[in-house]
Amino acid sequence: QYSFLGCAMHFGNRIKRGREQRGMSRSQLAALVGVTPNAITNYETGVSFPKAPVLCALFGALCVDANFLFQDYLPTEPKKGK
């Protein structure tokens, strides 16, 4: 079980990096995913986390997959059997 609450900043940094790599403003990204520019700011700063439909739209708008945005949350070693 993973908690995203403590790691929202990493996720937000990846959104920002993806947006900047594509030369998009917050307003442009917001228009593509159907939210306000303030919502994008909140995602990037870790104030809030996007709901599933917006998250899927972010993958498409940023041309990334879940691994890019969530790589800080993926386990680095497989769990050993109990």
Coordinates of C-alpha atoms in Angstrom, one line a residue:
Q1 CA 0.0 0.0 0.0
Y2 CA 1.4 3.4 -1.0
S3 CA 0.4 6.9 0.2
F4 CA 0.6 9.7 -2.3
L5 CA 0.1 12.4 0.4
G6 CA 3.8 12.6 1.3
C7 CA 5.0 12.4 -2.2
A8 CA 2.7 14.8 -4.0
M9 CA 5.6 17.2 -4.5
H10 CA 7.6 14.7 -6.6
F11 CA 4.5 14.0 -8.7
G12 CA 4.0 17.8 -9.1
N13 CA 7.6 18.3 -10.1
R14 CA 7.2 15.7 -12.8
I15 CA 4.1 17.4 -14.2
K16 CA 6.0 20.7 -14.3
R17 CA 9.0 19.1 -16.0
G18 CA 6.8 17.4 -18.6
R19 CA 4.9 20.7 -19.2
E20 CA 8.1 22.7 -19.6
Q21 CA 9.8 20.1 -21.8
R22 CA 6.9 20.5 -24.2
G23 CA 7.1 24.3 -24.0
M24 CA 3.6 24.7 -22.6
S25 CA 2.3 27.3 -20.2
R26 CA 0.1 26.3 -17.3
S27 CA -2.8 27.8 -19.2
Q28 CA -2.1 25.7 -22.3
L29 CA -1.9 22.5 -20.3
A30 CA -5.0 23.4 -18.4
A31 CA -7.0 23.9 -21.6
L32 CA -5.8 20.6 -22.9
V33 CA -6.9 18.6 -19.8
G34 CA -10.0 20.6 -19.0
V35 CA -9.1 22.3 -15.7
T36 CA -8.1 25.8 -14.7
P37 CA -4.5 27.1 -14.7
N38 CA -4.8 27.4 -10.9
A39 CA -5.6 23.6 -10.8
I40 CA -2.3 23.0 -12.7
T41 CA -0.5 25.2 -10.2
N42 CA -2.0 23.2 -7.4
Y43 CA -1.0 19.9 -8.9
E44 CA 2.6 21.1 -9.5
T45 CA 3.0 22.5 -6.0
G46 CA 1.5 19.4 -4.3
V47 CA -1.5 21.4 -2.9
S48 CA -4.0 19.0 -4.6
F49 CA -3.9 15.8 -6.7
P50 CA -5.9 15.4 -10.0
K51 CA -8.9 13.1 -10.2
A52 CA -8.6 10.0 -12.5
P53 CA -10.1 11.6 -15.6
V54 CA -7.7 14.6 -15.4
L55 CA -4.8 12.3 -14.6
C56 CA -5.5 10.3 -17.8
A57 CA -5.7 13.6 -19.7
L58 CA -2.4 14.7 -18.3
F59 CA -0.7 11.5 -19.6
G60 CA -2.0 12.3 -23.1
A61 CA -1.2 16.1 -23.0
L62 CA 2.3 15.5 -21.7
C63 CA 2.9 12.5 -23.9
V64 CA 4.0 10.4 -20.9
D65 CA 2.8 7.3 -19.3
A66 CA 2.1 6.5 -15.6
N67 CA 5.7 5.4 -15.0
F68 CA 7.0 8.9 -15.7
L69 CA 4.7 10.6 -13.2
F70 CA 4.7 7.9 -10.6
Q71 CA 8.3 6.6 -10.8
D72 CA 9.0 7.8 -7.2
Y73 CA 6.2 5.5 -5.9
L74 CA 7.2 2.3 -7.7
P75 CA 8.8 -0.3 -5.5
T76 CA 12.5 -0.7 -6.3
E77 CA 12.7 -4.3 -5.1
P78 CA 10.2 -7.0 -5.3
K79 CA 8.6 -8.0 -2.0
K80 CA 9.8 -11.4 -0.7
G81 CA 7.2 -14.0 -0.2
K82 CA 5.8 -14.6 3.3

